[in-house]
PDB file of C-alpha atoms in Angstrom:
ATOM      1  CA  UNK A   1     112.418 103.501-100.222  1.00 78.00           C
ATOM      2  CA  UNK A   2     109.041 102.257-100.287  1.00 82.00           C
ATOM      3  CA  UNK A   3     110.135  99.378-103.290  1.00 87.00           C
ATOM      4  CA  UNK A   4     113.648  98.375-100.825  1.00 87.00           C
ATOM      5  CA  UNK A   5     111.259  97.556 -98.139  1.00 85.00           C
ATOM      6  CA  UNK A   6     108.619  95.699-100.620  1.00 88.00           C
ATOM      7  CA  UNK A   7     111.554  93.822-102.369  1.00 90.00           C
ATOM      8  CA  UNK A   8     113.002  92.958 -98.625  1.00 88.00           C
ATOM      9  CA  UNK A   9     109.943  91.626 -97.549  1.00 88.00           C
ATOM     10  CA  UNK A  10     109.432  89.661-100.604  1.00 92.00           C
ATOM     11  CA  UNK A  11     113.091  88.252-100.434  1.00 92.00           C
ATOM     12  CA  UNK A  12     113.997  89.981-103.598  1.00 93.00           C
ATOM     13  CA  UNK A  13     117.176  90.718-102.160  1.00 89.00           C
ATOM     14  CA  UNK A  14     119.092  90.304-106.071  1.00 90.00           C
ATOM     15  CA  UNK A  15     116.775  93.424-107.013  1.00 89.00           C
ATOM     16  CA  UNK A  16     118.299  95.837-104.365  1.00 90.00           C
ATOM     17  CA  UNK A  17     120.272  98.419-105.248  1.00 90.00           C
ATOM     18  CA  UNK A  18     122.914  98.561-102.167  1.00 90.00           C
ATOM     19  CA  UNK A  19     124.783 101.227-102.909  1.00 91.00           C
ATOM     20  CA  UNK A  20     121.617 103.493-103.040  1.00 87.00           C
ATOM     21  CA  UNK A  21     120.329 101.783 -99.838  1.00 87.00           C
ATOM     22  CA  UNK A  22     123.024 102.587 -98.308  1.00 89.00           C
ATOM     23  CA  UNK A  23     123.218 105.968 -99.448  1.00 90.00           C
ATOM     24  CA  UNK A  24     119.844 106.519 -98.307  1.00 87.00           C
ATOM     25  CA  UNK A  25     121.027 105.380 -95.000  1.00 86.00           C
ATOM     26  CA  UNK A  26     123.584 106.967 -94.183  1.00 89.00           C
ATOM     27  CA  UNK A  27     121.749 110.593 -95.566  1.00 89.00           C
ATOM     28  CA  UNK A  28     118.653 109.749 -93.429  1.00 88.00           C
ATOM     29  CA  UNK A  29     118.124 111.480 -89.793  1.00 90.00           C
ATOM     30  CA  UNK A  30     117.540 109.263 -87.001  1.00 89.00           C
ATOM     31  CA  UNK A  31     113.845 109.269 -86.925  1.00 89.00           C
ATOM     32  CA  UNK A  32     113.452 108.075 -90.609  1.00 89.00           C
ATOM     33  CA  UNK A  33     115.901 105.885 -89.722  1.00 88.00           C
ATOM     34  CA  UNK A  34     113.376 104.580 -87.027  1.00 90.00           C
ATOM     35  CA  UNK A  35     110.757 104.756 -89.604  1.00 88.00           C
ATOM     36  CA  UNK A  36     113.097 102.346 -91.862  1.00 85.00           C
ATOM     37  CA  UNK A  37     113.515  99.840 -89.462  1.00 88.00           C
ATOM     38  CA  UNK A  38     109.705  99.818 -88.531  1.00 89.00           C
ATOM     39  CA  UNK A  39     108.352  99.502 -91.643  1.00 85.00           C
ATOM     40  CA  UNK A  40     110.653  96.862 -92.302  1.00 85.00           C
ATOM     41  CA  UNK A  41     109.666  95.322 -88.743  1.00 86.00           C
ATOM     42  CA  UNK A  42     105.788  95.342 -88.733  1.00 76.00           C
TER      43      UNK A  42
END
């Protein structure tokens, strides 16, 4: 997860794997997804 949010920030978006992201997602509780957005946020 770590990597998606480096690659994000970096606007490496053609090195994302979506369909893992997404399965990530949708598998993740609410809190990490919290934790997802913040990291992604700050």
């Amino acid at each position: 997860m770590r990597t998606t949010i480096n690659q994000i920030r970096a606007g490496q978006f053609s090195l994302i794997d979506l369909d893992n992201l997404l399965a990530e997602l949708e598998n993740m509780g609410r809190s990490q997804r919290l934790y997802f957005y913040l990291l992604l946020n700050f």
